[in-house]
Amino acid sequence: MARENIIYGVHPIIEALKSGKTIEKILLQTNISNDAIRSVKEELRTSGQYAKIQYVPIEKLNSLARGGNHQGVVAIASLVEYKELEEVVEQSMEKGENPFIVMLDHVTDVRNLGAIARTCECAGVTCLIVPEEGSAGINEDAVKTSAGALLRLPICKIKNVKTALNYLKQCGLKIFAASEKANYVYSDQNFTEPSLIIMGAEDKGISKEALKMSDELIKIPIIGNIESLNVSVAAGVIIYEVVRQRNIK
């Protein structure tokens, strides 16, 4: 794990949160509870960030802090600088571009996240959207799998899926949700207009809320006996159909 994204000790973590640094995860020593630890949790709440809190043995914290005085708490900061969705979309439209956005609905596997980001960057996707809660953290494995794409592609972390989808609808984007239950094959759709593609969680698929707000549900035909593709493979198939249609145009 990169040393530059490891922060340990109560006060350094609180200061990082106050400065606006994005924290992906906070690791607390198992069975620890004191005013200092409570102050970290309170500052996290005040910051408005969502960071997963996990209790781990002290040996794990000792390893991450490399002998430093961690005081029972270590934070893992984000390796990327997240962009504001509104800013990215507005800049794209001001440049006269045709926005093409991909959203991951609670995709939790870091390697799938990295692989999808790599495809998005290669395909010229405007930005990749990930919800704050329940999504894979962008760690070294994710960045490595993405071949560095996560450091180049605009990543927008959102607090509320419904709010983000409403905003994109208002901007004129058509929302496509990839679902095995869809009636329409992805290649029959028109992706030449501003578009958002939603790819769902590996196990549960796309949430009911996101499905309800989608304009079209699309699917990839499955001929064999296995019911579905890996989400990163499915994303690649659909993303490059968008590229194909737009290149023809």
Tab-separated table of N, CA and C in Angstrom, residues 119-202:
chain	number	residue	atom	x	y	z
A	119	THR	N	-11.151	0.722	-19.528
A	119	THR	CA	-11.959	0.744	-20.748
A	119	THR	C	-12.534	2.138	-20.991
A	120	CYS	N	-13.034	2.765	-19.932
A	120	CYS	CA	-13.603	4.112	-20.064
A	120	CYS	C	-12.574	5.102	-20.592
A	121	GLU	N	-11.370	5.060	-20.061
A	121	GLU	CA	-10.339	5.999	-20.492
A	121	GLU	C	-9.971	5.755	-21.953
A	122	CYS	N	-9.836	4.487	-22.332
A	122	CYS	CA	-9.506	4.160	-23.720
A	122	CYS	C	-10.608	4.598	-24.681
A	123	ALA	N	-11.854	4.546	-24.217
A	123	ALA	CA	-13.003	4.856	-25.072
A	123	ALA	C	-13.361	6.339	-25.060
A	124	GLY	N	-12.647	7.138	-24.286
A	124	GLY	CA	-12.934	8.574	-24.245
A	124	GLY	C	-14.181	8.940	-23.474
A	125	VAL	N	-14.535	8.122	-22.488
A	125	VAL	CA	-15.708	8.414	-21.650
A	125	VAL	C	-15.490	9.729	-20.900
A	126	THR	N	-16.539	10.514	-20.780
A	126	THR	CA	-16.445	11.841	-20.151
A	126	THR	C	-16.032	11.744	-18.686
A	127	CYS	N	-16.685	10.849	-17.942
A	127	CYS	CA	-16.315	10.625	-16.551
A	127	CYS	C	-16.923	9.317	-16.069
A	128	LEU	N	-16.396	8.818	-14.964
A	128	LEU	CA	-16.902	7.612	-14.316
A	128	LEU	C	-17.492	8.018	-12.975
A	129	ILE	N	-18.752	7.621	-12.741
A	129	ILE	CA	-19.442	7.974	-11.497
A	129	ILE	C	-19.478	6.773	-10.556
A	130	VAL	N	-19.130	7.009	-9.282
A	130	VAL	CA	-19.233	5.967	-8.255
A	130	VAL	C	-19.933	6.563	-7.033
A	131	PRO	N	-20.898	5.843	-6.436
A	131	PRO	CA	-21.528	6.333	-5.209
A	131	PRO	C	-20.541	6.309	-4.044
A	132	GLU	N	-20.704	7.219	-3.106
A	132	GLU	CA	-19.838	7.242	-1.929
A	132	GLU	C	-19.992	5.968	-1.110
A	133	GLU	N	-21.242	5.552	-0.930
A	133	GLU	CA	-21.504	4.422	-0.039
A	133	GLU	C	-21.606	3.119	-0.824
A	134	GLY	N	-20.880	2.116	-0.346
A	134	GLY	CA	-21.044	0.775	-0.889
A	134	GLY	C	-20.263	0.465	-2.146
A	135	SER	N	-19.377	1.348	-2.573
A	135	SER	CA	-18.590	1.102	-3.779
A	135	SER	C	-17.154	0.735	-3.406
A	136	ALA	N	-16.462	0.111	-4.336
A	136	ALA	CA	-15.068	-0.250	-4.108
A	136	ALA	C	-14.227	0.991	-3.893
A	137	GLY	N	-13.296	0.917	-2.959
A	137	GLY	CA	-12.367	2.021	-2.763
A	137	GLY	C	-11.312	2.023	-3.859
A	138	ILE	N	-10.803	3.185	-4.170
A	138	ILE	CA	-9.771	3.273	-5.206
A	138	ILE	C	-8.415	3.131	-4.520
A	139	ASN	N	-7.943	1.900	-4.488
A	139	ASN	CA	-6.664	1.611	-3.848
A	139	ASN	C	-5.618	1.246	-4.902
A	140	GLU	N	-4.475	0.775	-4.441
A	140	GLU	CA	-3.381	0.446	-5.365
A	140	GLU	C	-3.772	-0.646	-6.348
A	141	ASP	N	-4.528	-1.640	-5.876
A	141	ASP	CA	-4.948	-2.722	-6.774
A	141	ASP	C	-5.839	-2.185	-7.892
A	142	ALA	N	-6.747	-1.282	-7.523
A	142	ALA	CA	-7.639	-0.694	-8.530
A	142	ALA	C	-6.847	0.112	-9.550
A	143	VAL	N	-5.917	0.940	-9.057
A	143	VAL	CA	-5.108	1.765	-9.961
A	143	VAL	C	-4.239	0.893	-10.858
A	144	LYS	N	-3.657	-0.164	-10.293
A	144	LYS	CA	-2.813	-1.068	-11.082
A	144	LYS	C	-3.625	-1.763	-12.161
A	145	THR	N	-4.814	-2.262	-11.803
A	145	THR	CA	-5.666	-2.946	-12.777
A	145	THR	C	-6.103	-1.987	-13.877
A	146	SER	N	-6.263	-0.729	-13.521
A	146	SER	CA	-6.697	0.265	-14.513
A	146	SER	C	-5.558	0.715	-15.421
A	147	ALA	N	-4.349	0.230	-15.162
A	147	ALA	CA	-3.157	0.652	-15.911
A	147	ALA	C	-2.957	2.167	-15.824
A	148	GLY	N	-3.332	2.713	-14.682
A	148	GLY	CA	-3.165	4.151	-14.456
A	148	GLY	C	-4.340	4.996	-14.919
A	149	ALA	N	-5.366	4.360	-15.518
A	149	ALA	CA	-6.506	5.128	-16.032
A	149	ALA	C	-7.232	5.883	-14.927
A	150	LEU	N	-7.263	5.329	-13.727
A	150	LEU	CA	-7.940	6.002	-12.612
A	150	LEU	C	-7.258	7.320	-12.235
A	151	LEU	N	-6.015	7.501	-12.659
A	151	LEU	CA	-5.305	8.747	-12.386
A	151	LEU	C	-5.474	9.747	-13.522
A	152	ARG	N	-6.101	9.328	-14.612
A	152	ARG	CA	-6.297	10.185	-15.788
A	152	ARG	C	-7.766	10.514	-16.033
A	153	LEU	N	-8.615	9.521	-15.816
A	153	LEU	CA	-10.047	9.661	-16.087
A	153	LEU	C	-10.727	10.452	-14.973
A	154	PRO	N	-11.576	11.436	-15.294
A	154	PRO	CA	-12.325	12.128	-14.235
A	154	PRO	C	-13.232	11.145	-13.480
A	155	ILE	N	-13.085	11.079	-12.165
A	155	ILE	CA	-13.899	10.216	-11.313
A	155	ILE	C	-14.774	11.109	-10.451
A	156	CYS	N	-16.076	10.888	-10.498
A	156	CYS	CA	-17.025	11.683	-9.718
A	156	CYS	C	-17.662	10.802	-8.652
A	157	LYS	N	-17.424	11.131	-7.408
A	157	LYS	CA	-18.025	10.382	-6.296
A	157	LYS	C	-19.282	11.125	-5.867
A	158	ILE	N	-20.410	10.433	-5.865
A	158	ILE	CA	-21.693	11.079	-5.562
A	158	ILE	C	-22.272	10.564	-4.248
A	159	LYS	N	-23.016	11.432	-3.565
A	159	LYS	CA	-23.646	11.052	-2.300
A	159	LYS	C	-25.018	10.433	-2.518
A	160	ASN	N	-25.708	10.867	-3.562
A	160	ASN	CA	-27.085	10.439	-3.760
A	160	ASN	C	-27.320	10.091	-5.228
A	161	VAL	N	-27.627	8.843	-5.505
A	161	VAL	CA	-27.811	8.367	-6.882
A	161	VAL	C	-28.991	9.075	-7.543
A	162	LYS	N	-30.095	9.204	-6.821
A	162	LYS	CA	-31.296	9.824	-7.382
A	162	LYS	C	-31.027	11.266	-7.798
A	163	THR	N	-30.336	12.001	-6.939
A	163	THR	CA	-30.025	13.403	-7.237
A	163	THR	C	-29.148	13.510	-8.481
A	164	ALA	N	-28.155	12.629	-8.570
A	164	ALA	CA	-27.246	12.652	-9.722
A	164	ALA	C	-27.981	12.316	-11.013
A	165	LEU	N	-28.857	11.317	-10.964
A	165	LEU	CA	-29.589	10.924	-12.168
A	165	LEU	C	-30.566	12.017	-12.595
A	166	ASN	N	-31.200	12.648	-11.632
A	166	ASN	CA	-32.099	13.768	-11.964
A	166	ASN	C	-31.330	14.898	-12.645
A	167	TYR	N	-30.167	15.199	-12.131
A	167	TYR	CA	-29.339	16.257	-12.723
A	167	TYR	C	-28.966	15.913	-14.165
A	168	LEU	N	-28.549	14.671	-14.402
A	168	LEU	CA	-28.127	14.270	-15.744
A	168	LEU	C	-29.308	14.264	-16.721
A	169	LYS	N	-30.479	13.886	-16.223
A	169	LYS	CA	-31.679	13.961	-17.068
A	169	LYS	C	-31.950	15.405	-17.482
A	170	GLN	N	-31.821	16.322	-16.532
A	170	GLN	CA	-32.046	17.732	-16.818
A	170	GLN	C	-31.032	18.266	-17.833
A	171	CYS	N	-29.864	17.660	-17.854
A	171	CYS	CA	-28.826	18.063	-18.810
A	171	CYS	C	-29.032	17.433	-20.185
A	172	GLY	N	-30.069	16.608	-20.300
A	172	GLY	CA	-30.382	16.030	-21.593
A	172	GLY	C	-29.774	14.673	-21.867
A	173	LEU	N	-29.203	14.035	-20.861
A	173	LEU	CA	-28.641	12.701	-21.078
A	173	LEU	C	-29.731	11.644	-20.998
A	174	LYS	N	-29.654	10.664	-21.880
A	174	LYS	CA	-30.551	9.520	-21.824
A	174	LYS	C	-29.885	8.439	-20.977
A	175	ILE	N	-30.652	7.848	-20.070
A	175	ILE	CA	-30.086	6.899	-19.106
A	175	ILE	C	-30.406	5.469	-19.511
A	176	PHE	N	-29.354	4.692	-19.720
A	176	PHE	CA	-29.475	3.276	-20.063
A	176	PHE	C	-28.961	2.445	-18.892
A	177	ALA	N	-29.735	1.461	-18.464
A	177	ALA	CA	-29.327	0.578	-17.378
A	177	ALA	C	-29.150	-0.841	-17.919
A	178	ALA	N	-27.984	-1.418	-17.682
A	178	ALA	CA	-27.713	-2.778	-18.134
A	178	ALA	C	-28.329	-3.770	-17.158
A	179	SER	N	-29.262	-4.571	-17.652
A	179	SER	CA	-29.980	-5.510	-16.782
A	179	SER	C	-30.308	-6.786	-17.545
A	180	GLU	N	-30.142	-7.918	-16.876
A	180	GLU	CA	-30.484	-9.200	-17.490
A	180	GLU	C	-31.983	-9.306	-17.762
A	181	LYS	N	-32.775	-8.487	-17.057
A	181	LYS	CA	-34.229	-8.540	-17.200
A	181	LYS	C	-34.752	-7.616	-18.307
A	182	ALA	N	-33.841	-6.961	-19.001
A	182	ALA	CA	-34.246	-6.013	-20.035
A	182	ALA	C	-34.885	-6.726	-21.226
A	183	ASN	N	-35.710	-5.993	-21.948
A	183	ASN	CA	-36.347	-6.525	-23.159
A	183	ASN	C	-35.584	-6.150	-24.424
A	184	TYR	N	-34.678	-5.174	-24.318
A	184	TYR	CA	-34.004	-4.661	-25.496
A	184	TYR	C	-32.513	-4.996	-25.483
A	185	VAL	N	-32.000	-5.426	-26.634
A	185	VAL	CA	-30.586	-5.722	-26.790
A	185	VAL	C	-29.823	-4.406	-26.934
A	186	TYR	N	-28.680	-4.323	-26.295
A	186	TYR	CA	-27.913	-3.071	-26.248
A	186	TYR	C	-27.594	-2.515	-27.630
A	187	SER	N	-27.297	-3.370	-28.582
A	187	SER	CA	-26.866	-2.914	-29.903
A	187	SER	C	-28.008	-2.332	-30.738
A	188	ASP	N	-29.247	-2.498	-30.264
A	188	ASP	CA	-30.405	-1.931	-30.975
A	188	ASP	C	-30.720	-0.508	-30.529
A	189	GLN	N	-29.986	-0.009	-29.546
A	189	GLN	CA	-30.255	1.322	-29.011
A	189	GLN	C	-29.442	2.396	-29.731
A	190	ASN	N	-29.909	3.634	-29.625
A	190	ASN	CA	-29.214	4.775	-30.219
A	190	ASN	C	-28.382	5.473	-29.136
A	191	PHE	N	-27.074	5.343	-29.250
A	191	PHE	CA	-26.166	5.951	-28.274
A	191	PHE	C	-25.472	7.189	-28.827
A	192	THR	N	-25.957	7.706	-29.940
A	192	THR	CA	-25.270	8.848	-30.545
A	192	THR	C	-25.589	10.171	-29.865
A	193	GLU	N	-26.616	10.193	-29.039
A	193	GLU	CA	-26.964	11.377	-28.265
A	193	GLU	C	-26.305	11.292	-26.878
A	194	PRO	N	-26.286	12.392	-26.104
A	194	PRO	CA	-25.708	12.348	-24.755
A	194	PRO	C	-26.275	11.183	-23.947
A	195	SER	N	-25.386	10.362	-23.393
A	195	SER	CA	-25.826	9.096	-22.789
A	195	SER	C	-25.116	8.796	-21.480
A	196	LEU	N	-25.860	8.108	-20.620
A	196	LEU	CA	-25.300	7.555	-19.388
A	196	LEU	C	-25.578	6.058	-19.388
A	197	ILE	N	-24.541	5.265	-19.146
A	197	ILE	CA	-24.682	3.815	-19.016
A	197	ILE	C	-24.489	3.440	-17.556
A	198	ILE	N	-25.461	2.747	-16.963
A	198	ILE	CA	-25.335	2.279	-15.576
A	198	ILE	C	-25.023	0.789	-15.575
A	199	MET	N	-23.948	0.426	-14.893
A	199	MET	CA	-23.576	-0.980	-14.696
A	199	MET	C	-23.757	-1.310	-13.216
A	200	GLY	N	-24.338	-2.472	-12.933
A	200	GLY	CA	-24.714	-2.787	-11.560
A	200	GLY	C	-23.718	-3.627	-10.795
A	201	ALA	N	-24.034	-3.819	-9.518
A	201	ALA	CA	-23.208	-4.611	-8.612
A	201	ALA	C	-23.065	-6.043	-9.130
A	202	GLU	N	-21.938	-6.679	-8.791
A	202	GLU	CA	-21.648	-8.011	-9.299
A	202	GLU	C	-22.692	-9.045	-8.880
